PDB file of C-alpha atoms in Angstrom:
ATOM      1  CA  UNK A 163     -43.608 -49.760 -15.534  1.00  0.00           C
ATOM      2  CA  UNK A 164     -43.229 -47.187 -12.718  1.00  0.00           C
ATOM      3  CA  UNK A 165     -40.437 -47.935 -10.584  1.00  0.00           C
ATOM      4  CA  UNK A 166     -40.662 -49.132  -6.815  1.00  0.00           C
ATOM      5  CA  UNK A 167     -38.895 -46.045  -6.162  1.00  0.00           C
ATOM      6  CA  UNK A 168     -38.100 -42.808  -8.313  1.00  0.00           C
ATOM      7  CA  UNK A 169     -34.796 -41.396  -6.834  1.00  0.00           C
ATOM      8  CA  UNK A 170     -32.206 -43.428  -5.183  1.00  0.00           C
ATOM      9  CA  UNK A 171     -29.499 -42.356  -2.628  1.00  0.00           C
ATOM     10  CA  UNK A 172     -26.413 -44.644  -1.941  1.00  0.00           C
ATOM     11  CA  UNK A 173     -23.823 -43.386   0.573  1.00  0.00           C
ATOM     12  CA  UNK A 174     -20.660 -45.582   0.230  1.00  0.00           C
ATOM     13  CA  UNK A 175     -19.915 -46.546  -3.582  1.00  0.00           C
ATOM     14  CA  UNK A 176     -17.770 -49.426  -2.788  1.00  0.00           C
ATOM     15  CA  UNK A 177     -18.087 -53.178  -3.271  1.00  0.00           C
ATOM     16  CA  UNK A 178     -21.436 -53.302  -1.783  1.00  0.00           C
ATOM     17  CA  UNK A 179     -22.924 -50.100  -2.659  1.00  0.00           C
ATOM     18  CA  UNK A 180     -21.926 -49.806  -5.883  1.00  0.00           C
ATOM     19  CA  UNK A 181     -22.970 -53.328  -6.941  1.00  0.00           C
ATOM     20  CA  UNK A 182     -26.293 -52.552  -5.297  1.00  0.00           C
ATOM     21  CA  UNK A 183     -25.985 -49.198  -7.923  1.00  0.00           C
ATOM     22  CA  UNK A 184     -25.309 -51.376 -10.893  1.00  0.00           C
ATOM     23  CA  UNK A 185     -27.824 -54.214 -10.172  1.00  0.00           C
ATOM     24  CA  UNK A 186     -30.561 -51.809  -9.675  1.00  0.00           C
ATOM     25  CA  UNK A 187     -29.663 -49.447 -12.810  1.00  0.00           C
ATOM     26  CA  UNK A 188     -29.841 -52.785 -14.841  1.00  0.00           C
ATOM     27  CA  UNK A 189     -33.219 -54.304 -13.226  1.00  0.00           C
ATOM     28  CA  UNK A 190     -34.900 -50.648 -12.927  1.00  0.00           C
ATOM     29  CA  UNK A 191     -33.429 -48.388 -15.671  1.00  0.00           C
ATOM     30  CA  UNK A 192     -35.802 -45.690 -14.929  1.00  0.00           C
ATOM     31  CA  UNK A 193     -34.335 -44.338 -11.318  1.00  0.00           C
ATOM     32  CA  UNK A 194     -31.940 -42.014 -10.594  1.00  0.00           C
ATOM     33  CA  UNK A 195     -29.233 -42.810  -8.790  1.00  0.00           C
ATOM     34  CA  UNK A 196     -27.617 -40.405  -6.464  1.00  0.00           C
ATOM     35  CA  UNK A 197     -24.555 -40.847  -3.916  1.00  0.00           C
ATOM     36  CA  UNK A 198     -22.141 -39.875  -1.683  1.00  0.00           C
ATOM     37  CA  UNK A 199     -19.305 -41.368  -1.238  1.00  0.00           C
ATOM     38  CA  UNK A 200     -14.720 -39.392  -1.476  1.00  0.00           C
ATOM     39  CA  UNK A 201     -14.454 -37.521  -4.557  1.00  0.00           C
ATOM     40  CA  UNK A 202     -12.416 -39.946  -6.232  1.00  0.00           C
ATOM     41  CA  UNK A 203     -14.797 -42.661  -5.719  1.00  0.00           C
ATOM     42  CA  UNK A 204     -17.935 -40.756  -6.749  1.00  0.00           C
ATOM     43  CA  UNK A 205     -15.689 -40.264  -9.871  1.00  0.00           C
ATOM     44  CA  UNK A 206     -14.970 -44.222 -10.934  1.00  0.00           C
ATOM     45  CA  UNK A 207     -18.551 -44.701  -9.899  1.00  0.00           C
ATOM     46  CA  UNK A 208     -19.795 -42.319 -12.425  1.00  0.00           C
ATOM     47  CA  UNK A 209     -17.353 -43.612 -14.964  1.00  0.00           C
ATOM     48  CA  UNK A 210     -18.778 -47.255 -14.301  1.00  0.00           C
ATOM     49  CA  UNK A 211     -22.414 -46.343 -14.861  1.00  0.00           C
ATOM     50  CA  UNK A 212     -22.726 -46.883 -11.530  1.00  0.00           C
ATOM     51  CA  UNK A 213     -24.547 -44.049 -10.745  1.00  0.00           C
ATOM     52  CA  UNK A 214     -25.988 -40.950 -12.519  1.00  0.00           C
ATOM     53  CA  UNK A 215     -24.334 -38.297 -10.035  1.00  0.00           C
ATOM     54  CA  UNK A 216     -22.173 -37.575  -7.337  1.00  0.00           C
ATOM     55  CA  UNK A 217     -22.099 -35.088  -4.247  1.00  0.00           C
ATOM     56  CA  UNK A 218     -19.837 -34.533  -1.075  1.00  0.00           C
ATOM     57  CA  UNK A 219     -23.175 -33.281   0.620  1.00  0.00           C
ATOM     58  CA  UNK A 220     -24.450 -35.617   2.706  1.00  0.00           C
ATOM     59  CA  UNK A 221     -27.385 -34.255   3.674  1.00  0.00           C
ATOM     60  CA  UNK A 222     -28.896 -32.817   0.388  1.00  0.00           C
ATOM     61  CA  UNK A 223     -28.445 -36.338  -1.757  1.00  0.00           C
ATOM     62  CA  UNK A 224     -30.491 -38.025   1.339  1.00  0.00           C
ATOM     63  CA  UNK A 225     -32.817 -35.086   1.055  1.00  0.00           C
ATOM     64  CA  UNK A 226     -33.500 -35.795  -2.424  1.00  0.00           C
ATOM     65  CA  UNK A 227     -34.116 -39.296  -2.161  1.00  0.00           C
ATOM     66  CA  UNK A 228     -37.224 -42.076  -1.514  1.00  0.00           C
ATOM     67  CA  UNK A 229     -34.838 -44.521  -0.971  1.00  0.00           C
ATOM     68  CA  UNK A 230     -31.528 -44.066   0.941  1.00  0.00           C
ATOM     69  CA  UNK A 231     -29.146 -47.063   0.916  1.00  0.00           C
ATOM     70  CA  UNK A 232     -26.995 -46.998   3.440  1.00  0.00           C
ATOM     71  CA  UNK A 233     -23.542 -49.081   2.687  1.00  0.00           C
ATOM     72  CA  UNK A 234     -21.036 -47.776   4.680  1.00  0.00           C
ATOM     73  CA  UNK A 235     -18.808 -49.407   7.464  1.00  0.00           C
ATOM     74  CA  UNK A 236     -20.716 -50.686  10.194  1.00  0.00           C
ATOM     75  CA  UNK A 237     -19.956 -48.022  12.662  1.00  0.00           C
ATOM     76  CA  UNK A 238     -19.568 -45.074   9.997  1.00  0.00           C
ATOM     77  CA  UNK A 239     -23.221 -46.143   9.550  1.00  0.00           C
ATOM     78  CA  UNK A 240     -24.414 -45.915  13.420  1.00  0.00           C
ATOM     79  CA  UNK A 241     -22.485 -42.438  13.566  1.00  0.00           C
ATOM     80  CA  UNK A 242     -24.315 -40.828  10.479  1.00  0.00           C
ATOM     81  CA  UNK A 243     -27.741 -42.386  11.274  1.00  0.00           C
ATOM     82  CA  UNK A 244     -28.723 -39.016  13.017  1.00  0.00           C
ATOM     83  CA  UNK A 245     -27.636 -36.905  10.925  1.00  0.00           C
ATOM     84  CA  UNK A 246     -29.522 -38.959   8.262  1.00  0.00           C
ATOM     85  CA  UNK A 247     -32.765 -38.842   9.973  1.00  0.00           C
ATOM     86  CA  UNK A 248     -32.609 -35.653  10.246  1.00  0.00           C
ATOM     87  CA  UNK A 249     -32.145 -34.728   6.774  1.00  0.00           C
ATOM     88  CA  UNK A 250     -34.346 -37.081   5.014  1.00  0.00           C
ATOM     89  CA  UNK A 251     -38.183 -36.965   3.843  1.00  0.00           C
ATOM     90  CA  UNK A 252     -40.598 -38.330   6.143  1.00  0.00           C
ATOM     91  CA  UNK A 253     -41.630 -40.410   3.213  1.00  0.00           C
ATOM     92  CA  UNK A 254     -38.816 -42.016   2.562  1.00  0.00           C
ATOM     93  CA  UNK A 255     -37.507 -45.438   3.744  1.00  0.00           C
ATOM     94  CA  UNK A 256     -33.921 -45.712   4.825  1.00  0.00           C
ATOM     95  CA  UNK A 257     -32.447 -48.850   4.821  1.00  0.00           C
ATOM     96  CA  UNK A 258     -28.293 -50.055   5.356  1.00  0.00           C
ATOM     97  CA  UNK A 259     -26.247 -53.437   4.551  1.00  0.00           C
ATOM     98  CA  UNK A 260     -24.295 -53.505   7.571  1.00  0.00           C
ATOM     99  CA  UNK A 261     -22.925 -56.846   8.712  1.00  0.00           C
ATOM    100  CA  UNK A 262     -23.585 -56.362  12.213  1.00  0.00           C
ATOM    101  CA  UNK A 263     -27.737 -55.466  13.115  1.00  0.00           C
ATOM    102  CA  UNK A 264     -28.024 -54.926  16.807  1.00  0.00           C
ATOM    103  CA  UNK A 265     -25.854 -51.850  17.451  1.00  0.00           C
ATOM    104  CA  UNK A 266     -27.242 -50.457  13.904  1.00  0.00           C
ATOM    105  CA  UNK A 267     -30.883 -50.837  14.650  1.00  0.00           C
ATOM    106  CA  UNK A 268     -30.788 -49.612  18.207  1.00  0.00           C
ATOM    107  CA  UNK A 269     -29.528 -46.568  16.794  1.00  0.00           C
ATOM    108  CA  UNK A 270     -31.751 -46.376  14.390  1.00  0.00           C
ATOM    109  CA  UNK A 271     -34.825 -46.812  16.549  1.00  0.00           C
ATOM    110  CA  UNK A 272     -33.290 -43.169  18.575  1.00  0.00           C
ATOM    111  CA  UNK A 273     -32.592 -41.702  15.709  1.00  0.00           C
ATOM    112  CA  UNK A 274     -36.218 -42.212  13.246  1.00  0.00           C
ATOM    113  CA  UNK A 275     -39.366 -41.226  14.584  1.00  0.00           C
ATOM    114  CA  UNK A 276     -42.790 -41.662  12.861  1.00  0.00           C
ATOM    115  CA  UNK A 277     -43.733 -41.337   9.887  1.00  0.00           C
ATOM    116  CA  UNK A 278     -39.317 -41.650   9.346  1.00  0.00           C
ATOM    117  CA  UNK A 279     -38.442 -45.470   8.473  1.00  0.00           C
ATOM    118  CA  UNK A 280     -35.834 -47.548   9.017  1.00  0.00           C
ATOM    119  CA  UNK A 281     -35.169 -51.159   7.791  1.00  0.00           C
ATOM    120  CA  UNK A 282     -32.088 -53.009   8.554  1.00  0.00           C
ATOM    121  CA  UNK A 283     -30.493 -55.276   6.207  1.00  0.00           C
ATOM    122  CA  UNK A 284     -27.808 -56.969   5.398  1.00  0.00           C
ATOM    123  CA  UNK A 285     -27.361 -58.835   1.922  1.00  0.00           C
ATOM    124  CA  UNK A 286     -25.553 -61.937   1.964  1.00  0.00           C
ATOM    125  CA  UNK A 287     -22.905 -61.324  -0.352  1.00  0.00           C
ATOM    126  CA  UNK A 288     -19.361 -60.371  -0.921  1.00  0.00           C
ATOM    127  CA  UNK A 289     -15.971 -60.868  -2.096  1.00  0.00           C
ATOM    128  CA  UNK A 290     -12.937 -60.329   0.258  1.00  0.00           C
ATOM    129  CA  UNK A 291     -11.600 -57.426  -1.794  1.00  0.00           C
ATOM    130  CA  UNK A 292     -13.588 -54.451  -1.577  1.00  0.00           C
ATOM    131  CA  UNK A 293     -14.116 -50.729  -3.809  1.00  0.00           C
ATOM    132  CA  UNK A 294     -16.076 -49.719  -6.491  1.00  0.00           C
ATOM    133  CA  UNK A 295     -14.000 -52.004  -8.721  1.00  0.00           C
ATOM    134  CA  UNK A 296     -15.058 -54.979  -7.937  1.00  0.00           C
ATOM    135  CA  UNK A 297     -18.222 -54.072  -7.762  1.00  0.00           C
ATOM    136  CA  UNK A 298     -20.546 -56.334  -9.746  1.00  0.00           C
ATOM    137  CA  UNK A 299     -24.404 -55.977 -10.787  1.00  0.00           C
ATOM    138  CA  UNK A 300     -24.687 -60.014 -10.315  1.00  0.00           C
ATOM    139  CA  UNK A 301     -23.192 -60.067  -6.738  1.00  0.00           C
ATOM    140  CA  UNK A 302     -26.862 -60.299  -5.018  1.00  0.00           C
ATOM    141  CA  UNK A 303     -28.307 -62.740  -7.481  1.00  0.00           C
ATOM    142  CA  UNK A 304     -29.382 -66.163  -6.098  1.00  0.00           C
ATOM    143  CA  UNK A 305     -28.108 -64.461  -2.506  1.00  0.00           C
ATOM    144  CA  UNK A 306     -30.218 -64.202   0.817  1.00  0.00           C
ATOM    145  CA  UNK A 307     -31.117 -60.841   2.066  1.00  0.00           C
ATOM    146  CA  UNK A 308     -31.780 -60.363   5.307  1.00  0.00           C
ATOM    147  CA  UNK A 309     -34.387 -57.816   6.330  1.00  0.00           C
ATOM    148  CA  UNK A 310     -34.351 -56.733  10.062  1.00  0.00           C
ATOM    149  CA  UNK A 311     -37.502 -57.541  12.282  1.00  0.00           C
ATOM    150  CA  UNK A 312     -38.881 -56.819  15.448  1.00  0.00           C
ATOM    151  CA  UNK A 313     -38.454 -59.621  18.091  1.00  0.00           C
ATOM    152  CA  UNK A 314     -41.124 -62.433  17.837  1.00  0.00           C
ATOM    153  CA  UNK A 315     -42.011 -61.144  14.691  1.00  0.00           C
ATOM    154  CA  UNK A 316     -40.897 -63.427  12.089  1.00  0.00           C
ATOM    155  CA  UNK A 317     -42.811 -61.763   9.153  1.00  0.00           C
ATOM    156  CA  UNK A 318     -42.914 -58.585  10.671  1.00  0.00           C
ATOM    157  CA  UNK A 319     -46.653 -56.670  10.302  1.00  0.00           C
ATOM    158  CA  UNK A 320     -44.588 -53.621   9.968  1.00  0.00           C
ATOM    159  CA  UNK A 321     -44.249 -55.201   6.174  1.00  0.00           C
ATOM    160  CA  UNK A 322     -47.626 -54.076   5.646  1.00  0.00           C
ATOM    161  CA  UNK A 323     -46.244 -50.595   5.199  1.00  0.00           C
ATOM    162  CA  UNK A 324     -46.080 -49.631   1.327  1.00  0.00           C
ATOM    163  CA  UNK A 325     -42.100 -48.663   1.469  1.00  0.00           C
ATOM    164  CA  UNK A 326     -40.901 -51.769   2.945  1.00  0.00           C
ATOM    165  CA  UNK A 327     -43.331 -53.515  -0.085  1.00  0.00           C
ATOM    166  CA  UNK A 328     -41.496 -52.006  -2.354  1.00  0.00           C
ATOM    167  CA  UNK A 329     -38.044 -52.377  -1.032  1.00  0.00           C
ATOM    168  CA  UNK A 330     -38.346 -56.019  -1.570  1.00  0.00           C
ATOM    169  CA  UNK A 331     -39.633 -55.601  -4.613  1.00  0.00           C
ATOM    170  CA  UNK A 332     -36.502 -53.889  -5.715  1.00  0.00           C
ATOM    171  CA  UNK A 333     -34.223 -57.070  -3.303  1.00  0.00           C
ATOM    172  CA  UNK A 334     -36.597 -59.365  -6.037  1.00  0.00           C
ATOM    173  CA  UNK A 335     -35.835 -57.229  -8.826  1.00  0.00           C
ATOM    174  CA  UNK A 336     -32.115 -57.705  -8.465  1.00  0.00           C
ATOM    175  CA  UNK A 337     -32.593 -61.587  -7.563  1.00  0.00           C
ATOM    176  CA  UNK A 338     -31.749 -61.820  -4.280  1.00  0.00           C
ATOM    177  CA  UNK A 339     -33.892 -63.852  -1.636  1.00  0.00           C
ATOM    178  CA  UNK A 340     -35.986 -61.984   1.118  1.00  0.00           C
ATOM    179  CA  UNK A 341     -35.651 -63.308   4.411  1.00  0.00           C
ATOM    180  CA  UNK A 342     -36.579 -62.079   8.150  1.00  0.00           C
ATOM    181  CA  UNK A 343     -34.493 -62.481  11.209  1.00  0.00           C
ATOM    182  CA  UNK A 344     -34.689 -59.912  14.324  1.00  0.00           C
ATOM    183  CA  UNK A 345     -31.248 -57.930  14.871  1.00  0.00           C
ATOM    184  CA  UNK A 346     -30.363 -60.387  17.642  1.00  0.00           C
ATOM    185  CA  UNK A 347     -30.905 -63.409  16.367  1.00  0.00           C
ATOM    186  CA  UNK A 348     -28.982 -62.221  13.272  1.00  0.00           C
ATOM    187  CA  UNK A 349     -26.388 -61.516  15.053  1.00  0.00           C
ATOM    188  CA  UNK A 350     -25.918 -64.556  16.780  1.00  0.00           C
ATOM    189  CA  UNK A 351     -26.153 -66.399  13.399  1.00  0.00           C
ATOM    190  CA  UNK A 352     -24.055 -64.140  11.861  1.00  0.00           C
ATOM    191  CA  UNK A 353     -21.027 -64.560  13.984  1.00  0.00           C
ATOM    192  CA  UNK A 354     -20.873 -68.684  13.319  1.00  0.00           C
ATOM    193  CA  UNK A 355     -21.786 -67.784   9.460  1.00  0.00           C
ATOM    194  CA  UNK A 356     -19.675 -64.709   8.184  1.00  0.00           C
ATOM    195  CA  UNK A 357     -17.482 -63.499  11.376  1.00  0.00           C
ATOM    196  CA  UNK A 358     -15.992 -66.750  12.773  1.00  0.00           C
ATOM    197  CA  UNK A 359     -15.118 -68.225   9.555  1.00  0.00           C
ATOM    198  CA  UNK A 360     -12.909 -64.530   8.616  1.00  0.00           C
ATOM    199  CA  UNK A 361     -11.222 -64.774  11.918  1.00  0.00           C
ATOM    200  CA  UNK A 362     -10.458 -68.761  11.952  1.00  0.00           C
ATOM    201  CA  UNK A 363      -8.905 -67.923   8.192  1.00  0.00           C
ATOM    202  CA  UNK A 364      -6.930 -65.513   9.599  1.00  0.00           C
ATOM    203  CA  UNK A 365      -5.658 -67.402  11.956  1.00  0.00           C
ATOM    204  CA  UNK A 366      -5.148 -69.994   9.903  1.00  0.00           C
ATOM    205  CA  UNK A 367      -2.814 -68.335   7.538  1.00  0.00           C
ATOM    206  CA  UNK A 368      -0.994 -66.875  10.474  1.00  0.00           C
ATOM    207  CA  UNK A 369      -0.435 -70.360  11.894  1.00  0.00           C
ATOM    208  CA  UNK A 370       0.587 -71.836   8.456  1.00  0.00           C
ATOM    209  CA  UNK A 371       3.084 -69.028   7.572  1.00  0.00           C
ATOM    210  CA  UNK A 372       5.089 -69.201  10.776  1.00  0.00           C
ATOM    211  CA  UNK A 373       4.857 -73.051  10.335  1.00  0.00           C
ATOM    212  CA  UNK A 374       5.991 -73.061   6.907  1.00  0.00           C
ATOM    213  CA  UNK A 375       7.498 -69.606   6.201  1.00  0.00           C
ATOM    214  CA  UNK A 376       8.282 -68.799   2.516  1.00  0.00           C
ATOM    215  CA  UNK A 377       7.599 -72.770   1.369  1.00  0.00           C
ATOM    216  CA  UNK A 378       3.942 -71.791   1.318  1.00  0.00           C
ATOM    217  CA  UNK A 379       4.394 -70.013  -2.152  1.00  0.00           C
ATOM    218  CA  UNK A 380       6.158 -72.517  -3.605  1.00  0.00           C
ATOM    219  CA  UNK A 381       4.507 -75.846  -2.256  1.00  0.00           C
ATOM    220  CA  UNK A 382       1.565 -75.357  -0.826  1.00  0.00           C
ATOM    221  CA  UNK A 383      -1.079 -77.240  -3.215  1.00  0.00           C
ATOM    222  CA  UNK A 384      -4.679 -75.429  -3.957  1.00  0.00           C
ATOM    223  CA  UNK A 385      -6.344 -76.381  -1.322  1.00  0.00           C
ATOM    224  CA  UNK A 386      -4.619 -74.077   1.122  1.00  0.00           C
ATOM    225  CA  UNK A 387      -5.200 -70.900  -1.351  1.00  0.00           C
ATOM    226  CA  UNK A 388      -9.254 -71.996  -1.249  1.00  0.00           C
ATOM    227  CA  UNK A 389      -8.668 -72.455   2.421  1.00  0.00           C
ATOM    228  CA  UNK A 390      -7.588 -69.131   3.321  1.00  0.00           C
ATOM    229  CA  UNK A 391      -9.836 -67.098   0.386  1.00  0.00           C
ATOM    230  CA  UNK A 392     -11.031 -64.758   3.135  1.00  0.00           C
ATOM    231  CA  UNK A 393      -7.583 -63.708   4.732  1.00  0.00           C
ATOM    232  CA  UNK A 394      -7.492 -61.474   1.969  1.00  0.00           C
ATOM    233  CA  UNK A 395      -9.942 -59.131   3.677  1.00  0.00           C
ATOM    234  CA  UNK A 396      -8.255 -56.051   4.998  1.00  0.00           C
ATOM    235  CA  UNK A 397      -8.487 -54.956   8.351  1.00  0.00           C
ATOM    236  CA  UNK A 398      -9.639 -51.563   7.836  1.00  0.00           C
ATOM    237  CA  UNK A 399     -13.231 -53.517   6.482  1.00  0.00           C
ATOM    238  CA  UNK A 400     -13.565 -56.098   9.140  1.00  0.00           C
ATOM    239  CA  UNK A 401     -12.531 -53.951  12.537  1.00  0.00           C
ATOM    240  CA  UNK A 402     -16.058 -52.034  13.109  1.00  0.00           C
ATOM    241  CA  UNK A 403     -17.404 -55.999  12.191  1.00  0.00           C
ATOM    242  CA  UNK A 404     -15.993 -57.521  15.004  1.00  0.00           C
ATOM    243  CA  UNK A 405     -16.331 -54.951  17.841  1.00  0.00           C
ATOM    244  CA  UNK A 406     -20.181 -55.005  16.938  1.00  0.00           C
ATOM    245  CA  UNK A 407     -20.378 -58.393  16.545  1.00  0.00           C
ATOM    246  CA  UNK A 408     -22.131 -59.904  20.567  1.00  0.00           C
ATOM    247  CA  UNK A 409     -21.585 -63.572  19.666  1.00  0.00           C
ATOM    248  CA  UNK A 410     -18.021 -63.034  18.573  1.00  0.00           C
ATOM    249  CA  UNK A 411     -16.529 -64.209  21.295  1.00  0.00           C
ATOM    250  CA  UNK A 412     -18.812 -67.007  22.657  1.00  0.00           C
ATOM    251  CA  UNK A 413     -18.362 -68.242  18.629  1.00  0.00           C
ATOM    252  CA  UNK A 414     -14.309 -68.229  19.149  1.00  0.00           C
ATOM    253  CA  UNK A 415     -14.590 -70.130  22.270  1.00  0.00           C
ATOM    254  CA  UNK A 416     -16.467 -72.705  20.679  1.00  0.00           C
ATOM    255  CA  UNK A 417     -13.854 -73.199  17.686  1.00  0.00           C
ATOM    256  CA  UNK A 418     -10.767 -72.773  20.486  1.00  0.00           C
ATOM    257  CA  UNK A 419     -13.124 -76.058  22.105  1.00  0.00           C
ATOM    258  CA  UNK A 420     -13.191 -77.761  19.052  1.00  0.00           C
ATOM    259  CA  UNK A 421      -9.207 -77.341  18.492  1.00  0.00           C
ATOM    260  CA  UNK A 422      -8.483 -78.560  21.386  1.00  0.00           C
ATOM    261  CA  UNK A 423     -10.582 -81.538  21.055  1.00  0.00           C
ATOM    262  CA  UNK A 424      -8.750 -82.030  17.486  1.00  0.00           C
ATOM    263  CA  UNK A 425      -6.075 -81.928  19.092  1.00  0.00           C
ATOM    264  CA  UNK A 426      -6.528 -84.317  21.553  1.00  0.00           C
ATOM    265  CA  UNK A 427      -7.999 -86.951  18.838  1.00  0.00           C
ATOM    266  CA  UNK A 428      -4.633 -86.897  17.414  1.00  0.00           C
ATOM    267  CA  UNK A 429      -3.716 -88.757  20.424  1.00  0.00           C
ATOM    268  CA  UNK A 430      -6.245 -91.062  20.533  1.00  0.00           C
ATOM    269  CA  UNK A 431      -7.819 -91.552  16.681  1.00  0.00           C
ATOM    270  CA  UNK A 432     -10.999 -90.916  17.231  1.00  0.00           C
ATOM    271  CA  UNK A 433     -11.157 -88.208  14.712  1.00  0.00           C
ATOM    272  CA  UNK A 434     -13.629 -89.940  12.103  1.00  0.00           C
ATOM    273  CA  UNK A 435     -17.069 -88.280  13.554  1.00  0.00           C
ATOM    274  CA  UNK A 436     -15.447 -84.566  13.655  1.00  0.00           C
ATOM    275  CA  UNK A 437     -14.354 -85.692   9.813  1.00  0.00           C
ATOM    276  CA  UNK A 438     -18.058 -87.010   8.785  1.00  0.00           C
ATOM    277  CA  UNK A 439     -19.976 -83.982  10.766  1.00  0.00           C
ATOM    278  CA  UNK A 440     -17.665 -81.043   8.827  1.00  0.00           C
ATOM    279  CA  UNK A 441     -18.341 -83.682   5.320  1.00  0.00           C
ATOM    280  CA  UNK A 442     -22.082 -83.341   6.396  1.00  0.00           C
ATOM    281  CA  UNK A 443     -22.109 -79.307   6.456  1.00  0.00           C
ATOM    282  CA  UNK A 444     -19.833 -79.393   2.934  1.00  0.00           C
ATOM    283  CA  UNK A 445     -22.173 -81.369   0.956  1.00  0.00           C
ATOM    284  CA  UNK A 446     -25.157 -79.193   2.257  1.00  0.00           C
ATOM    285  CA  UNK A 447     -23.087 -76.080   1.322  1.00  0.00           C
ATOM    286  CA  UNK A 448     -21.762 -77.352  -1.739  1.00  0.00           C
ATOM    287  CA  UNK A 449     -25.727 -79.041  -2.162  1.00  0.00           C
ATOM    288  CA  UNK A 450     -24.276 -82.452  -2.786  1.00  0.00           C
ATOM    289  CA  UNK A 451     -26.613 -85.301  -2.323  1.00  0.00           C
TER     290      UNK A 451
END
């Protein structure tokens, strides 16, 4: 079977990237894979199967390419997005996996002119340690991927256009789930879903460890570890995140509301319907009847 597309580019090799590199080498045998990505990382990549070479040269492995994949930090991504434009075919599509869409795709709509494409995206996975070693061909499966469209379109026409077809084929391929937001409206979604939850674990493990110092490693039970899974996320990943992210702040104020609310029911027990609306979004997360 002929592949959806013949020669892949992937700049960043890390968590994302490189499980995007894996997944696809498994579901599609037949492409190459190309990135570019520091030395040393192009290296493990390579050594992981990841990906059949490596180059420091930007511009020729997007030259090269029908498909560039674009998973690089949010706003190392809207500062290379000219420079990719400008060296890739006017055949190809371009597409990224940032976790922020608005400041991504208004760059993007500067920077690629006709017949040049660009699709945002954003696959709904993760793992809150990042690099080419954790990278795993199995981390899209059974995920949502979110494909960028224009405003008021929520199947966008613009799907009609053979290399987004064939894009998700290749999302299907690796068995994640297609979906369509526009770049605002993911945004806004996006901040309650992904960006308020890292921040409110954060804080959370700040608040607990100058509660309860030191005891934490030796009493806290395992519901505290599973609380604060995504305090493990470095800075260095989550800072281009949250100065991109719009809703950021109106999504804090809301939890700071709801704190102070808790807070306040502590006084006067009337805590039961916060504790049956949070059991109401657990069971639909954890899809218990």
């Amino acid at each position: 079977m002929t592949p959806p597309f013949r020669r892949v580019a992937i700049l960043g090799t890390g968590l994302i990237g490189g499980s995007f590199a894996l997944a696809l080498r498994r579901a599609l045998p037949e492409v190459r894979i190309t990135a570019w990505d520091h030395a040393g990382v192009l290296v493990r990549a390579e050594e992981r199967g990841a990906i059949d070479e490596g180059s420091p040269d930007l511009a020729a492995v997007c030259r090269e390419a029908d498909l560039v994949y674009v998973a690089l930090p949010v706003e190392v991504t809207i500062h290379r997005l000219p420079e990719i434009a400008a060296a890739v075919s006017p055949q190809a599509l371009v597409t990224d996996a940032a976790s922020t869409k608005s400041a991504v795709c208004e760059q993007a709509g500067r920077s690629f002119l006709p017949p040049r494409l660009f699709l945002g995206g954003h696959p709904i996975a993760g793992r809150e340690r990042g690099g080419i070693d954790q990278a795993d061909p199995d981390l899209f499966r059974n995920a949502p991927y979110v494909l960028i469209s224009q405003p008021g379109e929520p199947e966008p026409s613009r799907a009609e256009d053979d290399r987004i077809r064939r894009f998700i084929d290749v999302i299907q391929a690796i068995g994640a789930r297609p979906a369509w937001l526009d770049a605002a409206a993911h945004d806004r979604l996006f901040a309650f879903l992904s960006h308020l939850p890292q921040l409110a674990s954060v804080a959370l493990a700040e608040t607990v460890f100058e509660g309860a110092g030191d005891a934490a490693a030796t009493l806290a039970g395992p519901g505290l570890a599973d609380s604060l899974r995504l305090a493990g996320s470095p800075w260095d990943l989550w800072a281009g995140i949250c100065r991109t992210s719009p809703a950021l702040d109106d999504a804090l104020a809301r939890l700071i509301a709801t704190l102070e609310r808790l807070r306040a029911g502590l006084a006067t027990g009337t805590l039961a319907e916060d504790f049956d609306r949070a059991a109401r979004l657990y069971k639909i997360l954890r899809h218990i009847e």
